[in-house]
Amino acid sequence: MDQSGRPAERERETELPNKSVVPISLASVKLACSQCSLHELCLSEGLSKEELAKLDSLVGARRKLRRQQNLYRAGEPFEALYAVRTGFFKTDILLEDGRDQVTGFQMAGEILGMDGIGTEVHSCNAVALEDSEVCVIPFAQLEQLSREIQALQHNFHKVMSRELVRDQGLMMLLGTMRAEERLAAFLLNMSQRFTSRGYSPAEFHLRMTREEIGSYLGLKLETVSRAFSRFQEEGYIAVQQKHIRLLDAAGLKKLLKHPPR
Amino acid sequence: MDQSGRPAERERETELPNKSVVPISLASVKLACSQCSLHELCLSEGLSKEELAKLDSLVGARRKLRRQQNLYRAGEPFEALYAVRTGFFKTDILLEDGRDQVTGFQMAGEILGMDGIGTEVHSCNAVALEDSEVCVIPFAQLEQLSREIQALQHNFHKVMSRELVRDQGLMMLLGTMRAEERLAAFLLNMSQRFTSRGYSPAEFHLRMTREEIGSYLGLKLETVSRAFSRFQEEGYIAVQQKHIRLLDAAGLKKLLKHPPR
DNA sequence: CTGCCGCTTTGATCCATGTCAATACGATAT
DNA sequence: ATATCGTATTGACATGGATCAAAGCGGCAG
């Protein structure tokens, strides 16, 4: 809601200056795909040196976003994909009657914007949940280049396909799982994604509110809160606000495999 | 379950011979993309004559499936996409604990199999709900050709993107809608898809059971049945088994826009 | 410090949908 | 016809999660 650019709650690890000039030295250096640490997650996996150079020239612009800023909004013309470099995003859809739903959370190395390809218009909103940075990938040029570079083409197709499979998993969750199973699945998924980015598998900081988690999982925020409390009572996790420690990941997994009914 | 090839219930409009030899004359004629009536829905939209010819040579094989036969199964290696020529399919996922969910219904002109691109393995099952026929599109060759034909490349990207958007809509449905809204959305979607294929917007035959509808919508079959009965009482539809007549589509739409709460 | 604001937790109650069970229906086989 | 089988409808009841409401907590501004 707050679009003022002044974060209501400051995040420790992602401080940005309040005004124009960039103080963090790294941010001013032009870092291209060829040097990007997100290699394997992103579109550049398996490309040769020369191919990477071409991709570098395509992925020119960067864009910084403050917490709560929109990367794009539903209805805006689609022009580019975005690769998350740093930070954390959510995508959501708003119905006319006011109901809305979070359709995903995206972190470093993940691609945003593919919803717009089919209609040339974005179908959802993408919002930074903390100060973030993305690589802008003009889509026409990506198609152009992926006609030249087979590996790039295939990477892109893989990214889209994996997104389809992710969505199937989410449908499964929304269609068949109870509240606690949903939250367990969510926590395990978060843990796995933090882990694959080199962070601790057992301890992490959630960037989203209980309401956003609930919206994503098809639950009300109170239900999410209760499930957190329950998991804490059971000794599966330790909760302190948005800070989560997984004490018994195996226990959570068991919850998924052996539903109460 | 019945893989015997003998349909348990025969569908009127899609009779196939019980044994080998093909009696229907058309079926033996090689119909290529260039003559296919599904043009606009499929990958061939907007291609030049020469380009269509190339696509024709790629989409060589056809495959016929009887009711209840699998087009592919979760876990099988991914090799090709399939374009539905005639008939009706469902895709579903089965969890280890026995729970399963229908993730989609596909009709003529729609593409199946994209879930397998990312991992080289199919992530769901595709089952014919009536005797059906698909075009087999070997994926490696499709990538090859879409590097040569820009329009084909773009069509393919659009198809995948639209699938992502469809999934978002389904998440919205599963995450925020009540039972009757879900069924209303389902019926309106079916009507729209039949309509765009030249069938009656107001009268159609559902190929799936109440249980399959329920699985797709995240509901139990009893709830689906009750919602059908309720809609009939309200005068929105006339139901006779799987035969549906929409008497008041506007009424159903209103249900969606103005939810009870 | 004090007050405000957004977020979270917790409790009490309600209701939509799930569950369980009986019956009906339509198609096919005998 | 009669039996059978899968599917669909309907009723009675149970329950998980939503709703409504009240504190609690932590960060920030003044």
Short mmCIF file of C-alpha atoms in Angstrom, two decimals, chain B residues 14-261:
data_model
loop_
_atom_site.label_atom_id
_atom_site.label_comp_id
_atom_site.label_asym_id
_atom_site.label_seq_id
_atom_site.Cartn_x
_atom_site.Cartn_y
_atom_site.Cartn_z
CA THR B 14 -16.61 -40.60 -31.93
CA GLU B 15 -17.11 -44.20 -32.85
CA LEU B 16 -13.94 -46.00 -33.71
CA PRO B 17 -13.60 -49.55 -35.02
CA ASN B 18 -13.04 -52.24 -32.45
CA LYS B 19 -10.18 -53.68 -34.43
CA SER B 20 -7.26 -52.76 -36.64
CA VAL B 21 -8.50 -51.78 -40.10
CA VAL B 22 -9.60 -48.20 -40.43
CA PRO B 23 -13.05 -47.79 -41.88
CA ILE B 24 -13.38 -44.02 -41.74
CA SER B 25 -12.01 -42.75 -45.02
CA LEU B 26 -10.72 -39.41 -43.74
CA ALA B 27 -8.58 -41.02 -41.13
CA SER B 28 -6.37 -42.61 -43.72
CA VAL B 29 -5.79 -39.39 -45.63
CA LYS B 30 -2.71 -37.56 -44.50
CA LEU B 31 -3.99 -34.18 -43.35
CA ALA B 32 -1.17 -31.75 -42.65
CA CYS B 33 -1.02 -28.48 -40.71
CA SER B 34 -1.53 -26.56 -43.91
CA GLN B 35 -4.98 -28.07 -44.30
CA CYS B 36 -5.79 -28.41 -40.63
CA SER B 37 -8.89 -26.64 -39.49
CA LEU B 38 -7.29 -25.76 -36.17
CA HIS B 39 -5.01 -23.14 -37.67
CA GLU B 40 -5.56 -20.23 -35.35
CA LEU B 41 -5.52 -22.26 -32.18
CA CYS B 42 -2.41 -24.18 -32.94
CA LEU B 43 1.22 -23.40 -33.71
CA SER B 44 0.69 -22.71 -37.38
CA GLU B 45 -1.02 -19.35 -37.07
CA GLY B 46 0.39 -16.68 -39.34
CA LEU B 47 2.91 -18.85 -41.10
CA SER B 48 3.63 -18.43 -44.81
CA LYS B 49 2.97 -21.24 -47.30
CA GLU B 50 6.57 -22.33 -47.35
CA GLU B 51 6.83 -22.22 -43.59
CA LEU B 52 3.67 -24.27 -43.24
CA ALA B 53 5.14 -26.84 -45.55
CA LYS B 54 8.16 -27.15 -43.27
CA LEU B 55 5.92 -27.51 -40.24
CA ASP B 56 3.95 -30.18 -42.10
CA SER B 57 7.03 -32.29 -42.57
CA LEU B 58 7.82 -31.98 -38.89
CA VAL B 59 4.36 -32.93 -37.70
CA GLY B 60 4.44 -36.24 -39.42
CA ALA B 61 2.99 -38.81 -37.13
CA ARG B 62 -0.52 -39.00 -35.82
CA ARG B 63 -1.63 -40.98 -32.88
CA LYS B 64 -5.09 -42.29 -32.13
CA LEU B 65 -6.20 -42.98 -28.61
CA ARG B 66 -9.22 -44.73 -27.28
CA ARG B 67 -11.19 -43.51 -24.34
CA GLN B 68 -9.25 -44.01 -21.09
CA GLN B 69 -5.92 -44.55 -22.85
CA ASN B 70 -2.87 -42.64 -21.68
CA LEU B 71 -1.15 -40.33 -24.12
CA TYR B 72 1.75 -40.23 -21.68
CA ARG B 73 2.35 -40.92 -18.02
CA ALA B 74 4.20 -39.11 -15.26
CA GLY B 75 7.79 -40.31 -15.21
CA GLU B 76 8.02 -41.21 -18.88
CA PRO B 77 10.77 -39.55 -20.89
CA PHE B 78 9.69 -36.44 -22.71
CA GLU B 79 10.21 -36.44 -26.44
CA ALA B 80 7.36 -34.66 -28.13
CA LEU B 81 4.53 -32.25 -27.75
CA TYR B 82 1.05 -33.25 -28.85
CA ALA B 83 -1.55 -31.10 -30.54
CA VAL B 84 -5.08 -32.35 -29.98
CA ARG B 85 -6.78 -32.83 -33.34
CA THR B 86 -10.00 -34.39 -32.18
CA GLY B 87 -11.31 -35.59 -28.87
CA PHE B 88 -10.87 -34.58 -25.30
CA PHE B 89 -8.14 -35.10 -22.69
CA LYS B 90 -7.45 -34.58 -19.04
CA THR B 91 -4.09 -34.17 -17.34
CA ASP B 92 -3.64 -35.25 -13.75
CA ILE B 93 -1.06 -35.74 -11.03
CA LEU B 94 -0.96 -38.56 -8.53
CA LEU B 95 0.74 -38.10 -5.14
CA GLU B 96 2.43 -40.98 -3.32
CA ASP B 97 -0.27 -40.99 -0.67
CA GLY B 98 -2.93 -41.66 -3.27
CA ARG B 99 -4.37 -38.19 -3.55
CA ASP B 100 -4.62 -36.97 -7.07
CA GLN B 101 -5.80 -33.91 -8.90
CA VAL B 102 -6.90 -33.13 -12.42
CA THR B 103 -4.79 -30.18 -13.58
CA GLY B 104 -6.54 -29.49 -16.86
CA PHE B 105 -8.90 -30.52 -19.63
CA GLN B 106 -7.69 -30.17 -23.23
CA MET B 107 -9.66 -30.04 -26.43
CA ALA B 108 -8.99 -29.68 -30.16
CA GLY B 109 -6.21 -27.26 -31.00
CA GLU B 110 -4.61 -27.31 -27.58
CA ILE B 111 -1.08 -28.47 -26.88
CA LEU B 112 -0.15 -31.21 -24.44
CA GLY B 113 3.19 -32.22 -23.00
CA MET B 114 4.92 -28.93 -22.23
CA ASP B 115 5.36 -30.01 -18.62
CA GLY B 116 8.14 -32.32 -19.77
CA ILE B 117 10.46 -29.78 -21.38
CA GLY B 118 12.14 -28.61 -18.19
CA THR B 119 13.17 -32.00 -16.84
CA GLU B 120 13.01 -34.23 -19.93
CA VAL B 121 10.42 -36.24 -18.05
CA HIS B 122 6.67 -35.84 -17.97
CA SER B 123 5.35 -34.59 -14.65
CA CYS B 124 1.73 -35.56 -15.15
CA ASN B 125 -0.51 -38.09 -16.88
CA ALA B 126 -2.48 -37.28 -20.00
CA VAL B 127 -5.56 -39.40 -20.56
CA ALA B 128 -8.08 -39.39 -23.39
CA LEU B 129 -11.61 -38.88 -22.07
CA GLU B 130 -13.06 -39.94 -25.41
CA ASP B 131 -11.60 -41.56 -28.49
CA SER B 132 -9.16 -38.95 -29.72
CA GLU B 133 -6.41 -38.13 -32.16
CA VAL B 134 -3.27 -36.05 -31.69
CA CYS B 135 -0.48 -34.71 -33.89
CA VAL B 136 2.93 -35.74 -32.60
CA ILE B 137 5.46 -32.91 -32.63
CA PRO B 138 8.99 -34.14 -31.85
CA PHE B 139 10.32 -31.43 -29.58
CA ALA B 140 13.93 -31.31 -30.72
CA GLN B 141 12.72 -30.74 -34.25
CA LEU B 142 10.27 -28.09 -33.11
CA GLU B 143 13.10 -26.18 -31.45
CA GLN B 144 15.19 -26.60 -34.58
CA LEU B 145 12.46 -25.28 -36.82
CA SER B 146 11.51 -22.45 -34.51
CA ARG B 147 15.07 -21.21 -34.76
CA GLU B 148 14.43 -20.86 -38.48
CA ILE B 149 10.87 -19.58 -38.44
CA GLN B 150 10.36 -16.55 -36.26
CA ALA B 151 6.56 -16.76 -36.36
CA LEU B 152 6.63 -20.38 -35.24
CA GLN B 153 8.98 -19.51 -32.41
CA HIS B 154 6.71 -16.72 -31.27
CA ASN B 155 3.58 -18.85 -31.56
CA PHE B 156 5.15 -21.46 -29.37
CA HIS B 157 6.16 -18.92 -26.76
CA LYS B 158 2.65 -17.54 -26.78
CA VAL B 159 1.15 -20.97 -26.26
CA MET B 160 3.36 -21.58 -23.22
CA SER B 161 2.70 -18.14 -21.81
CA ARG B 162 -1.05 -18.51 -22.18
CA GLU B 163 -0.79 -21.76 -20.32
CA LEU B 164 0.93 -19.91 -17.48
CA VAL B 165 -1.87 -17.36 -17.43
CA ARG B 166 -4.47 -20.12 -17.46
CA ASP B 167 -2.76 -21.66 -14.47
CA GLN B 168 -2.82 -18.34 -12.65
CA GLY B 169 -6.56 -18.17 -13.22
CA LEU B 170 -6.97 -21.64 -11.83
CA MET B 171 -4.95 -20.73 -8.74
CA MET B 172 -7.24 -17.76 -8.26
CA LEU B 173 -10.20 -20.08 -8.52
CA LEU B 174 -8.78 -22.65 -6.12
CA GLY B 175 -7.50 -20.05 -3.69
CA THR B 176 -10.36 -17.59 -3.43
CA MET B 177 -13.64 -18.90 -4.85
CA ARG B 178 -16.51 -20.75 -3.19
CA ALA B 179 -17.91 -23.95 -4.62
CA GLU B 180 -20.65 -22.42 -6.75
CA GLU B 181 -18.37 -19.75 -8.12
CA ARG B 182 -15.90 -22.41 -9.13
CA LEU B 183 -18.50 -24.41 -10.98
CA ALA B 184 -19.90 -21.29 -12.64
CA ALA B 185 -16.42 -20.34 -13.81
CA PHE B 186 -15.91 -23.87 -15.08
CA LEU B 187 -19.15 -23.94 -17.06
CA LEU B 188 -18.54 -20.52 -18.58
CA ASN B 189 -15.03 -21.55 -19.54
CA MET B 190 -16.30 -24.73 -21.19
CA SER B 191 -18.97 -22.80 -23.03
CA GLN B 192 -16.44 -20.30 -24.28
CA ARG B 193 -14.08 -22.99 -25.48
CA PHE B 194 -16.81 -24.94 -27.24
CA THR B 195 -18.03 -21.72 -28.81
CA SER B 196 -14.63 -20.77 -30.17
CA ARG B 197 -14.56 -24.17 -31.84
CA GLY B 198 -17.83 -23.60 -33.59
CA TYR B 199 -20.08 -25.55 -31.26
CA SER B 200 -23.14 -24.24 -29.50
CA PRO B 201 -22.34 -21.84 -26.66
CA ALA B 202 -25.41 -22.91 -24.74
CA GLU B 203 -25.50 -26.66 -25.07
CA PHE B 204 -22.73 -29.15 -24.67
CA HIS B 205 -21.77 -32.58 -23.52
CA LEU B 206 -19.27 -32.85 -20.69
CA ARG B 207 -16.77 -35.60 -21.23
CA MET B 208 -15.69 -35.90 -17.63
CA THR B 209 -17.35 -37.29 -14.50
CA ARG B 210 -18.47 -35.25 -11.51
CA GLU B 211 -15.49 -36.61 -9.67
CA GLU B 212 -13.11 -35.33 -12.35
CA ILE B 213 -14.76 -31.93 -12.34
CA GLY B 214 -14.50 -31.89 -8.56
CA SER B 215 -10.87 -32.88 -8.62
CA TYR B 216 -10.14 -30.09 -11.09
CA LEU B 217 -12.03 -27.54 -9.00
CA GLY B 218 -10.72 -28.70 -5.64
CA LEU B 219 -14.14 -30.01 -4.55
CA LYS B 220 -15.72 -33.35 -3.72
CA LEU B 221 -18.02 -34.90 -6.27
CA GLU B 222 -21.03 -34.49 -3.96
CA THR B 223 -20.40 -30.77 -3.77
CA VAL B 224 -20.22 -30.57 -7.55
CA SER B 225 -23.46 -32.50 -7.86
CA ARG B 226 -25.20 -30.24 -5.35
CA ALA B 227 -23.99 -27.13 -7.14
CA PHE B 228 -25.37 -28.50 -10.42
CA SER B 229 -28.71 -29.14 -8.74
CA ARG B 230 -28.69 -25.68 -7.19
CA PHE B 231 -27.98 -24.05 -10.58
CA GLN B 232 -30.83 -26.01 -12.06
CA GLU B 233 -33.23 -24.91 -9.32
CA GLU B 234 -32.17 -21.30 -9.90
CA GLY B 235 -32.83 -21.69 -13.60
CA TYR B 236 -29.25 -21.05 -14.67
CA ILE B 237 -28.84 -24.38 -16.40
CA ALA B 238 -30.60 -27.58 -17.36
CA VAL B 239 -28.73 -30.72 -16.41
CA GLN B 240 -29.24 -34.20 -17.73
CA GLN B 241 -26.32 -36.32 -16.71
CA LYS B 242 -23.39 -34.98 -18.72
CA HIS B 243 -25.53 -32.98 -21.07
CA ILE B 244 -25.65 -29.31 -20.07
CA ARG B 245 -27.76 -26.46 -21.39
CA LEU B 246 -26.89 -22.95 -20.29
CA LEU B 247 -30.18 -21.11 -19.85
CA ASP B 248 -28.80 -17.98 -18.19
CA ALA B 249 -25.11 -17.43 -18.76
CA ALA B 250 -25.45 -13.85 -17.55
CA GLY B 251 -26.76 -15.16 -14.24
CA LEU B 252 -23.72 -17.37 -13.86
CA LYS B 253 -21.42 -14.47 -14.65
CA LYS B 254 -23.11 -12.39 -12.00
CA LEU B 255 -22.39 -15.16 -9.51
CA LEU B 256 -18.71 -14.66 -10.26
CA LYS B 257 -18.64 -10.89 -10.00
CA HIS B 258 -20.77 -10.61 -6.89
CA PRO B 259 -19.81 -13.40 -4.55
CA PRO B 260 -22.18 -13.99 -1.59
CA ARG B 261 -19.59 -12.45 0.72
#
